[in-house]
PDB file of C-alpha atoms in Angstrom:
ATOM      1  CA  MET N1298      -4.999   3.338   1.004  1.00 41.00           C
ATOM      2  CA  ALA N1299      -6.594   4.176   4.099  1.00 44.00           C
ATOM      3  CA  ALA N1300      -5.134   5.091   7.760  1.00 52.00           C
ATOM      4  CA  PRO N1301      -5.104   2.250  10.335  1.00 49.00           C
ATOM      5  CA  ASN N1302      -8.493   3.699  11.698  1.00 48.00           C
ATOM      6  CA  GLY N1303     -10.281   3.512   8.416  1.00 44.00           C
ATOM      7  CA  SER N1304      -9.998   7.004   7.589  1.00 61.00           C
ATOM      8  CA  GLN N1305      -7.600   8.388   4.777  1.00 87.00           C
ATOM      9  CA  ARG N1306      -3.960   9.408   5.815  1.00 91.00           C
ATOM     10  CA  ARG N1307      -3.347  12.807   6.344  1.00 95.00           C
ATOM     11  CA  LEU N1308      -0.240  13.866   4.428  1.00 96.00           C
ATOM     12  CA  ALA N1309       2.291  16.782   4.035  1.00 96.00           C
ATOM     13  CA  VAL N1310       3.455  17.506   0.602  1.00 97.00           C
ATOM     14  CA  LEU N1311       6.800  19.176   0.825  1.00 97.00           C
ATOM     15  CA  VAL N1312       8.236  20.319  -2.550  1.00 95.00           C
ATOM     16  CA  ASP N1313      11.935  21.310  -3.399  1.00 94.00           C
ATOM     17  CA  ALA N1314      11.384  23.570  -6.109  1.00 91.00           C
ATOM     18  CA  ASP N1315      15.119  23.857  -6.817  1.00 88.00           C
ATOM     19  CA  ASN N1316      14.949  20.171  -7.620  1.00 88.00           C
ATOM     20  CA  ALA N1317      11.612  19.185  -9.168  1.00 90.00           C
ATOM     21  CA  PRO N1318      10.152  20.529 -12.274  1.00 90.00           C
ATOM     22  CA  ALA N1319       6.542  22.206 -12.431  1.00 91.00           C
ATOM     23  CA  ALA N1320       5.445  20.008 -15.273  1.00 90.00           C
ATOM     24  CA  ILE N1321       4.778  17.314 -12.674  1.00 91.00           C
ATOM     25  CA  ILE N1322       2.453  18.846 -10.627  1.00 92.00           C
ATOM     26  CA  GLU N1323      -1.001  17.599 -11.565  1.00 91.00           C
ATOM     27  CA  GLY N1324       0.131  14.049 -11.878  1.00 92.00           C
ATOM     28  CA  LEU N1325       2.100  14.403  -8.504  1.00 94.00           C
ATOM     29  CA  LEU N1326      -0.958  15.625  -6.718  1.00 94.00           C
ATOM     30  CA  GLU N1327      -3.057  13.139  -8.384  1.00 92.00           C
ATOM     31  CA  GLU N1328      -0.517  10.195  -7.334  1.00 94.00           C
ATOM     32  CA  VAL N1329      -0.719  11.682  -3.850  1.00 95.00           C
ATOM     33  CA  ALA N1330      -4.444  11.360  -3.643  1.00 93.00           C
ATOM     34  CA  ARG N1331      -3.870   7.577  -4.176  1.00 91.00           C
ATOM     35  CA  TYR N1332      -2.268   7.383  -0.608  1.00 94.00           C
ATOM     36  CA  GLY N1333      -4.149   9.911   1.366  1.00 94.00           C
ATOM     37  CA  VAL N1334      -5.187  13.646   1.731  1.00 94.00           C
ATOM     38  CA  ALA N1335      -2.744  16.399   1.182  1.00 94.00           C
ATOM     39  CA  THR N1336      -3.503  18.388   4.060  1.00 94.00           C
ATOM     40  CA  VAL N1337      -0.510  20.287   3.907  1.00 95.00           C
ATOM     41  CA  LYS N1338       1.137  21.496   0.633  1.00 96.00           C
ATOM     42  CA  ARG N1339       4.109  23.733   0.630  1.00 95.00           C
ATOM     43  CA  ILE N1340       6.774  24.565  -1.803  1.00 94.00           C
ATOM     44  CA  TYR N1341      10.098  25.763  -1.074  1.00 94.00           C
ATOM     45  CA  GLY N1342      12.642  27.963  -3.177  1.00 90.00           C
ATOM     46  CA  ASP N1343      13.837  31.545  -3.750  1.00 88.00           C
ATOM     47  CA  TRP N1344      10.940  33.066  -5.311  1.00 89.00           C
ATOM     48  CA  THR N1345      12.735  36.199  -6.212  1.00 88.00           C
ATOM     49  CA  SER N1346      14.627  33.986  -8.907  1.00 86.00           C
ATOM     50  CA  GLN N1347      13.590  33.680 -12.468  1.00 88.00           C
ATOM     51  CA  GLN N1348      13.964  29.934 -12.391  1.00 85.00           C
ATOM     52  CA  MET N1349      10.791  29.703 -10.238  1.00 88.00           C
ATOM     53  CA  ASN N1350       8.835  31.215 -13.068  1.00 91.00           C
ATOM     54  CA  SER N1351       7.241  27.918 -13.976  1.00 91.00           C
ATOM     55  CA  TRP N1352       6.389  27.179 -10.443  1.00 92.00           C
ATOM     56  CA  LYS N1353       4.584  30.427  -9.973  1.00 90.00           C
ATOM     57  CA  ARG N1354       2.288  29.919 -12.744  1.00 89.00           C
ATOM     58  CA  VAL N1355       0.870  26.795 -10.921  1.00 90.00           C
ATOM     59  CA  LEU N1356       0.937  27.778  -7.111  1.00 90.00           C
ATOM     60  CA  LEU N1357      -2.705  29.409  -7.309  1.00 88.00           C
ATOM     61  CA  ALA N1358      -4.482  26.674  -9.418  1.00 88.00           C
ATOM     62  CA  GLN N1359      -2.873  24.105  -7.050  1.00 91.00           C
ATOM     63  CA  SER N1360      -3.119  25.767  -3.634  1.00 90.00           C
ATOM     64  CA  LEU N1361       0.420  25.455  -3.053  1.00 93.00           C
ATOM     65  CA  GLN N1362       1.878  27.570  -0.219  1.00 93.00           C
ATOM     66  CA  PRO N1363       5.170  29.056  -1.498  1.00 93.00           C
ATOM     67  CA  VAL N1364       7.981  29.277   1.278  1.00 93.00           C
ATOM     68  CA  GLN N1365      10.464  31.925   0.542  1.00 88.00           C
ATOM     69  CA  GLN N1366      14.239  31.033   1.163  1.00 81.00           C
ATOM     70  CA  PHE N1367      16.779  33.404  -0.090  1.00 77.00           C
ATOM     71  CA  ALA N1368      20.017  31.939  -1.385  1.00 67.00           C
ATOM     72  CA  TYR N1369      22.309  33.683   1.088  1.00 58.00           C
ATOM     73  CA  THR N1370      25.564  31.866   0.392  1.00 51.00           C
ATOM     74  CA  THR N1371      26.469  30.616  -3.028  1.00 48.00           C
ATOM     75  CA  GLY N1372      27.121  26.844  -3.086  1.00 43.00           C
ATOM     76  CA  LYS N1373      24.782  26.248   0.050  1.00 48.00           C
ATOM     77  CA  ASN N1374      21.280  25.065  -0.237  1.00 68.00           C
ATOM     78  CA  ALA N1375      19.214  27.010   2.427  1.00 74.00           C
ATOM     79  CA  THR N1376      16.017  25.648   0.754  1.00 81.00           C
ATOM     80  CA  ASP N1377      16.836  22.246   1.916  1.00 87.00           C
ATOM     81  CA  SER N1378      17.164  23.363   5.630  1.00 88.00           C
ATOM     82  CA  ALA N1379      13.925  25.340   5.510  1.00 90.00           C
ATOM     83  CA  LEU N1380      12.053  22.019   4.199  1.00 94.00           C
ATOM     84  CA  ILE N1381      13.756  19.981   6.639  1.00 94.00           C
ATOM     85  CA  ILE N1382      12.916  22.230   9.729  1.00 94.00           C
ATOM     86  CA  ASP N1383       9.340  22.446   8.528  1.00 95.00           C
ATOM     87  CA  ALA N1384       8.899  18.728   8.289  1.00 96.00           C
ATOM     88  CA  MET N1385      10.245  18.289  11.809  1.00 96.00           C
ATOM     89  CA  ASP N1386       8.027  20.874  13.193  1.00 95.00           C
ATOM     90  CA  LEU N1387       4.973  19.207  11.420  1.00 96.00           C
ATOM     91  CA  LEU N1388       6.092  16.195  12.842  1.00 95.00           C
ATOM     92  CA  HIS N1389       5.828  17.189  16.479  1.00 92.00           C
ATOM     93  CA  THR N1390       2.848  19.652  16.002  1.00 87.00           C
ATOM     94  CA  GLY N1391       0.815  18.530  13.190  1.00 74.00           C
ATOM     95  CA  ASP N1392      -1.816  15.629  12.976  1.00 89.00           C
ATOM     96  CA  LEU N1393      -0.238  13.781  10.217  1.00 95.00           C
ATOM     97  CA  ASP N1394       0.071  10.255   9.166  1.00 95.00           C
ATOM     98  CA  GLY N1395       2.914  10.685   6.565  1.00 96.00           C
ATOM     99  CA  PHE N1396       4.961  12.831   4.416  1.00 97.00           C
ATOM    100  CA  CYS N1397       5.467  13.289   0.716  1.00 97.00           C
ATOM    101  CA  ILE N1398       8.872  14.643  -0.212  1.00 97.00           C
ATOM    102  CA  VAL N1399       9.540  15.915  -3.554  1.00 96.00           C
ATOM    103  CA  SER N1400      13.131  16.116  -4.424  1.00 94.00           C
ATOM    104  CA  SER N1401      15.976  14.280  -6.240  1.00 92.00           C
ATOM    105  CA  ASP N1402      18.359  15.508  -3.632  1.00 90.00           C
ATOM    106  CA  SER N1403      20.145  13.016  -1.517  1.00 91.00           C
ATOM    107  CA  ASP N1404      20.197  15.591   1.362  1.00 91.00           C
ATOM    108  CA  PHE N1405      16.791  14.566   2.367  1.00 95.00           C
ATOM    109  CA  THR N1406      17.891  10.826   3.334  1.00 96.00           C
ATOM    110  CA  ARG N1407      18.121  11.243   6.915  1.00 96.00           C
ATOM    111  CA  LEU N1408      15.021  13.399   7.107  1.00 96.00           C
ATOM    112  CA  ALA N1409      13.159  10.415   5.536  1.00 97.00           C
ATOM    113  CA  SER N1410      14.624   7.933   7.926  1.00 97.00           C
ATOM    114  CA  ARG N1411      13.811  10.152  10.990  1.00 97.00           C
ATOM    115  CA  LEU N1412      10.289  10.709  10.044  1.00 97.00           C
ATOM    116  CA  ARG N1413       9.952   6.822   9.450  1.00 96.00           C
ATOM    117  CA  GLU N1414      11.616   5.994  13.067  1.00 96.00           C
ATOM    118  CA  SER N1415       8.689   8.305  14.435  1.00 95.00           C
ATOM    119  CA  GLY N1416       6.055   5.983  12.624  1.00 95.00           C
ATOM    120  CA  LYS N1417       5.405   8.192   9.684  1.00 96.00           C
ATOM    121  CA  LYS N1418       4.783   6.839   6.136  1.00 96.00           C
ATOM    122  CA  VAL N1419       7.480   8.551   3.823  1.00 97.00           C
ATOM    123  CA  TYR N1420       6.589   8.769  -0.020  1.00 97.00           C
ATOM    124  CA  GLY N1421       9.502  10.053  -2.145  1.00 97.00           C
ATOM    125  CA  PHE N1422       8.937  11.564  -5.467  1.00 96.00           C
ATOM    126  CA  GLY N1423      11.939  12.461  -7.595  1.00 94.00           C
ATOM    127  CA  GLU N1424      13.661  11.850 -10.932  1.00 93.00           C
ATOM    128  CA  GLU N1425      15.708   8.739 -11.836  1.00 91.00           C
ATOM    129  CA  LYS N1426      18.782  10.562 -11.151  1.00 93.00           C
ATOM    130  CA  THR N1427      17.836  10.338  -7.398  1.00 94.00           C
ATOM    131  CA  PRO N1428      20.614   8.611  -5.180  1.00 94.00           C
ATOM    132  CA  SER N1429      19.644   5.004  -4.022  1.00 94.00           C
ATOM    133  CA  SER N1430      20.216   6.248  -0.351  1.00 95.00           C
ATOM    134  CA  PHE N1431      17.191   8.714  -0.678  1.00 96.00           C
ATOM    135  CA  VAL N1432      15.026   6.164  -2.559  1.00 96.00           C
ATOM    136  CA  ALA N1433      16.029   3.235   0.029  1.00 95.00           C
ATOM    137  CA  ALA N1434      15.122   5.758   2.847  1.00 96.00           C
ATOM    138  CA  CYS N1435      11.412   5.928   1.863  1.00 96.00           C
ATOM    139  CA  ASP N1436       8.670   3.602   2.214  1.00 96.00           C
ATOM    140  CA  GLN N1437       7.732   3.858  -1.309  1.00 96.00           C
ATOM    141  CA  PHE N1438       9.378   6.236  -3.905  1.00 96.00           C
ATOM    142  CA  ILE N1439       7.662   7.271  -7.213  1.00 96.00           C
ATOM    143  CA  TYR N1440       9.791   8.309 -10.117  1.00 94.00           C
ATOM    144  CA  THR N1441       8.380  11.769 -11.494  1.00 91.00           C
ATOM    145  CA  GLY N1442       9.125  10.525 -15.112  1.00 90.00           C
ATOM    146  CA  VAL N1443       5.749   8.277 -14.768  1.00 88.00           C
ATOM    147  CA  LEU N1444       3.814  11.250 -13.783  1.00 85.00           C
ATOM    148  CA  ARG N1445       4.476  13.392 -16.546  1.00 65.00           C
ATOM    149  CA  ARG N1446       1.513  13.831 -19.027  1.00 53.00           C
ATOM    150  CA  PRO N1447       2.028  13.091 -22.758  1.00 48.00           C
ATOM    151  CA  ALA N1448       0.724  15.657 -25.334  1.00 38.00           C
ATOM    152  CA  ALA N1449      -2.946  15.602 -25.654  1.00 38.00           C
ATOM    153  CA  ASP N1450      -2.965  14.858 -29.320  1.00 37.00           C
ATOM    154  CA  PRO N1451      -0.518  13.447 -31.754  1.00 37.00           C
ATOM    155  CA  THR N1452       0.040  16.672 -33.687  1.00 38.00           C
ATOM    156  CA  PRO N1453       3.755  17.057 -34.546  1.00 42.00           C
ATOM    157  CA  VAL N1454       5.647  19.708 -32.528  1.00 42.00           C
ATOM    158  CA  PRO N1455       7.073  22.493 -34.614  1.00 43.00           C
ATOM    159  CA  THR N1456      10.646  22.793 -34.996  1.00 42.00           C
ATOM    160  CA  GLY N1457      10.768  26.131 -33.222  1.00 43.00           C
ATOM    161  CA  PRO N1458       8.939  26.433 -30.088  1.00 44.00           C
ATOM    162  CA  SER N1459       6.148  29.215 -29.947  1.00 39.00           C
ATOM    163  CA  LYS N1460       6.568  32.009 -27.531  1.00 40.00           C
ATOM    164  CA  GLY N1461       5.010  31.183 -24.026  1.00 40.00           C
ATOM    165  CA  ALA N1462       4.330  27.443 -25.101  1.00 39.00           C
ATOM    166  CA  SER N1463       5.283  24.953 -22.512  1.00 41.00           C
ATOM    167  CA  PRO N1464       7.949  22.196 -23.460  1.00 44.00           C
ATOM    168  CA  VAL N1465       6.221  18.800 -24.472  1.00 43.00           C
ATOM    169  CA  THR N1466       7.745  15.895 -22.369  1.00 44.00           C
ATOM    170  CA  THR N1467       8.585  12.784 -24.498  1.00 49.00           C
ATOM    171  CA  PRO N1468       7.617   9.390 -22.514  1.00 53.00           C
ATOM    172  CA  LYS N1469      10.954   7.447 -21.990  1.00 69.00           C
ATOM    173  CA  LYS N1470      11.306   4.109 -23.220  1.00 82.00           C
ATOM    174  CA  PRO N1471      10.169   1.484 -20.612  1.00 87.00           C
ATOM    175  CA  GLN N1472      12.914  -0.569 -18.899  1.00 90.00           C
ATOM    176  CA  PRO N1473      13.013  -4.032 -19.175  1.00 92.00           C
ATOM    177  CA  VAL N1474      10.854  -6.031 -16.552  1.00 93.00           C
ATOM    178  CA  PRO N1475      12.827  -7.320 -13.362  1.00 93.00           C
ATOM    179  CA  PHE N1476      11.529 -10.863 -14.070  1.00 93.00           C
ATOM    180  CA  ARG N1477      13.839 -12.525 -11.641  1.00 93.00           C
ATOM    181  CA  PHE N1478      13.327  -9.971  -8.965  1.00 94.00           C
ATOM    182  CA  ILE N1479       9.697 -10.654  -9.068  1.00 94.00           C
ATOM    183  CA  CYS N1480       9.853 -14.367  -9.184  1.00 94.00           C
ATOM    184  CA  GLN N1481      12.147 -14.103  -5.986  1.00 93.00           C
ATOM    185  CA  ALA N1482       9.413 -11.961  -4.296  1.00 94.00           C
ATOM    186  CA  ILE N1483       6.695 -14.433  -5.216  1.00 94.00           C
ATOM    187  CA  ASP N1484       8.759 -17.407  -3.867  1.00 92.00           C
ATOM    188  CA  ASP N1485       9.369 -15.294  -0.646  1.00 93.00           C
ATOM    189  CA  ILE N1486       5.741 -14.956   0.296  1.00 92.00           C
ATOM    190  CA  SER N1487       3.841 -17.805  -1.677  1.00 90.00           C
ATOM    191  CA  GLY N1488       2.353 -20.829   0.461  1.00 86.00           C
ATOM    192  CA  ASP N1489       2.861 -24.466   0.099  1.00 87.00           C
ATOM    193  CA  ASP N1490       0.758 -24.491  -2.954  1.00 88.00           C
ATOM    194  CA  GLU N1491       3.192 -21.785  -4.624  1.00 90.00           C
ATOM    195  CA  TRP N1492       0.391 -19.244  -5.070  1.00 92.00           C
ATOM    196  CA  ALA N1493       0.900 -15.699  -3.710  1.00 93.00           C
ATOM    197  CA  LEU N1494      -1.728 -13.182  -2.916  1.00 93.00           C
ATOM    198  CA  LEU N1495      -1.375 -10.218  -5.516  1.00 93.00           C
ATOM    199  CA  SER N1496      -1.956  -7.644  -2.939  1.00 91.00           C
ATOM    200  CA  GLN N1497       0.790  -8.965  -0.569  1.00 93.00           C
ATOM    201  CA  LEU N1498       3.031  -9.378  -3.661  1.00 95.00           C
ATOM    202  CA  GLY N1499       2.860  -5.632  -4.417  1.00 92.00           C
ATOM    203  CA  SER N1500       3.464  -4.614  -0.787  1.00 92.00           C
ATOM    204  CA  HIS N1501       6.442  -6.979  -0.703  1.00 94.00           C
ATOM    205  CA  LEU N1502       7.805  -5.650  -3.979  1.00 94.00           C
ATOM    206  CA  THR N1503       7.757  -2.290  -2.534  1.00 92.00           C
ATOM    207  CA  LYS N1504       9.505  -3.382   0.471  1.00 92.00           C
ATOM    208  CA  LEU N1505      12.312  -4.876  -1.010  1.00 93.00           C
ATOM    209  CA  ARG N1506      12.635  -2.063  -3.525  1.00 93.00           C
ATOM    210  CA  PRO N1507      10.863   1.263  -2.648  1.00 92.00           C
ATOM    211  CA  GLY N1508      11.350   2.443  -6.194  1.00 92.00           C
ATOM    212  CA  PHE N1509       9.306  -0.408  -7.860  1.00 94.00           C
ATOM    213  CA  ASP N1510       6.514   0.853  -9.933  1.00 93.00           C
ATOM    214  CA  PRO N1511       4.895  -1.089 -12.855  1.00 93.00           C
ATOM    215  CA  ARG N1512       4.748   2.208 -14.818  1.00 92.00           C
ATOM    216  CA  LEU N1513       8.460   2.055 -15.180  1.00 92.00           C
ATOM    217  CA  TYR N1514       8.011  -0.925 -17.109  1.00 92.00           C
ATOM    218  CA  GLY N1515       5.304   0.244 -19.570  1.00 91.00           C
ATOM    219  CA  PHE N1516       2.290  -1.038 -17.315  1.00 92.00           C
ATOM    220  CA  ALA N1517      -0.391   0.664 -15.616  1.00 91.00           C
ATOM    221  CA  LYS N1518      -0.903  -1.812 -12.777  1.00 92.00           C
ATOM    222  CA  LEU N1519       1.072  -4.795 -11.384  1.00 94.00           C
ATOM    223  CA  SER N1520      -1.814  -7.035 -12.492  1.00 93.00           C
ATOM    224  CA  THR N1521      -1.172  -6.355 -16.097  1.00 93.00           C
ATOM    225  CA  LEU N1522       2.584  -6.471 -15.933  1.00 95.00           C
ATOM    226  CA  LEU N1523       2.312 -10.063 -14.171  1.00 95.00           C
ATOM    227  CA  ALA N1524      -0.181 -11.299 -16.701  1.00 94.00           C
ATOM    228  CA  ALA N1525       1.866 -10.328 -19.710  1.00 94.00           C
ATOM    229  CA  GLN N1526       4.718 -12.371 -18.378  1.00 93.00           C
ATOM    230  CA  PRO N1527       4.295 -16.043 -20.041  1.00 93.00           C
ATOM    231  CA  ASP N1528       6.065 -17.831 -17.238  1.00 93.00           C
ATOM    232  CA  LEU N1529       3.745 -16.332 -14.522  1.00 94.00           C
ATOM    233  CA  GLU N1530       0.092 -17.471 -13.939  1.00 93.00           C
ATOM    234  CA  VAL N1531      -2.402 -14.893 -12.751  1.00 93.00           C
ATOM    235  CA  THR N1532      -5.785 -15.991 -11.593  1.00 92.00           C
ATOM    236  CA  GLN N1533      -8.611 -15.653  -9.092  1.00 90.00           C
ATOM    237  CA  ALA N1534      -9.010 -17.517  -5.936  1.00 87.00           C
ATOM    238  CA  VAL N1535     -11.742 -17.667  -3.227  1.00 81.00           C
ATOM    239  CA  VAL N1536     -10.226 -16.215   0.115  1.00 76.00           C
ATOM    240  CA  GLY N1537     -12.861 -15.864   2.974  1.00 73.00           C
ATOM    241  CA  ASN N1538     -16.181 -14.583   1.752  1.00 76.00           C
ATOM    242  CA  GLY N1539     -14.689 -13.104  -1.532  1.00 79.00           C
ATOM    243  CA  ALA N1540     -12.123 -13.686  -4.658  1.00 83.00           C
ATOM    244  CA  THR N1541      -8.842 -12.317  -4.846  1.00 90.00           C
ATOM    245  CA  ALA N1542      -6.245 -12.252  -7.564  1.00 92.00           C
ATOM    246  CA  VAL N1543      -3.312 -14.690  -6.937  1.00 92.00           C
ATOM    247  CA  VAL N1544      -0.064 -15.317  -8.965  1.00 93.00           C
ATOM    248  CA  ARG N1545       2.536 -18.210  -9.208  1.00 92.00           C
ATOM    249  CA  ILE N1546       5.467 -19.321 -11.290  1.00 93.00           C
ATOM    250  CA  ARG N1547       4.077 -21.722 -13.837  1.00 89.00           C
ATOM    251  CA  PRO N1548       5.093 -25.129 -13.300  1.00 88.00           C
ATOM    252  CA  SER N1549       5.966 -25.467 -17.076  1.00 80.00           C
ATOM    253  CA  ALA N1550       8.586 -22.548 -16.664  1.00 72.00           C
ATOM    254  CA  THR N1551      12.132 -23.792 -16.941  1.00 55.00           C
ATOM    255  CA  PRO N1552      13.398 -25.331 -13.591  1.00 59.00           C
ATOM    256  CA  ALA N1553      16.423 -23.045 -13.631  1.00 56.00           C
ATOM    257  CA  LEU N1554      14.125 -20.115 -12.907  1.00 62.00           C
ATOM    258  CA  SER N1555      12.215 -21.647 -10.114  1.00 53.00           C
ATOM    259  CA  SER N1556      15.405 -23.159  -8.357  1.00 53.00           C
ATOM    260  CA  ALA N1557      17.142 -19.845  -8.956  1.00 51.00           C
ATOM    261  CA  ALA N1558      14.428 -18.143  -7.144  1.00 52.00           C
ATOM    262  CA  ARG N1559      14.381 -20.503  -4.312  1.00 51.00           C
ATOM    263  CA  SER N1560      18.272 -20.550  -4.093  1.00 52.00           C
ATOM    264  CA  THR N1561      18.375 -16.708  -3.812  1.00 49.00           C
ATOM    265  CA  ALA N1562      15.587 -16.506  -1.224  1.00 45.00           C
ATOM    266  CA  GLY N1563      17.506 -19.085   0.927  1.00 48.00           C
ATOM    267  CA  THR N1564      20.549 -17.171   0.693  1.00 46.00           C
ATOM    268  CA  ARG N1565      18.927 -13.963   2.085  1.00 47.00           C
ATOM    269  CA  ALA N1566      17.280 -16.170   4.765  1.00 41.00           C
ATOM    270  CA  THR N1567      20.631 -17.486   6.017  1.00 41.00           C
ATOM    271  CA  ALA N1568      22.362 -13.912   5.921  1.00 40.00           C
ATOM    272  CA  THR N1569      19.545 -12.576   8.092  1.00 39.00           C
ATOM    273  CA  SER N1570      19.419 -15.412  10.553  1.00 37.00           C
TER     274      SER N1570
END
């Protein structure tokens, strides 16, 4: 995804080490690379604490700049304050196009909203326990569960972990596909011929639900998720000088499905008018 001038977005990656596991770091930075260049990479926490040991092992390899923040008072999260202050400094002094906030803490909801008010793209990264307020405040939210790497080989894991070994993360069972929500989104943007551009659909789904991600449902891409739905039709269409993927609800699909999508879309339009 390029910046408006054709160059890649310059992004600041700000990690709340108190609320993010070190096991995601490789997948996280690979994901960030899909949206732009990680110009700034900072990670916040009390590095005198043993709880930071897992992060300490990856700081150098991933070129993360640790920011020390002592826990001055029990029950007060000084790490959040340091991250927020740095984010606002970078907003006003750094030549950045967007921010990647890595945390599952709702305390960053207002920060995400403020950054977006200033015209910056905000990508959130957190666990599934992340409050919906923070998820909704981001342009796009990526659940870190889809970033965890499975074991490299299927060798059974020993019952007793060996000394110094990293824990193996077992992938979670995919969530049910939100089929009706997808149909409503197709109906929102489709033309009179009922076809919708796949690229526009992906953007629209994310606008409606910043946490929407095909990987949550067991699919690597939106196109493969849609193609696996028997009541949807995905094909190529000529647009301008090239071909692009388009999707529609199959005419043979149950009438109730199509009418329900249109009814819901009509209700939303009435409510916003």
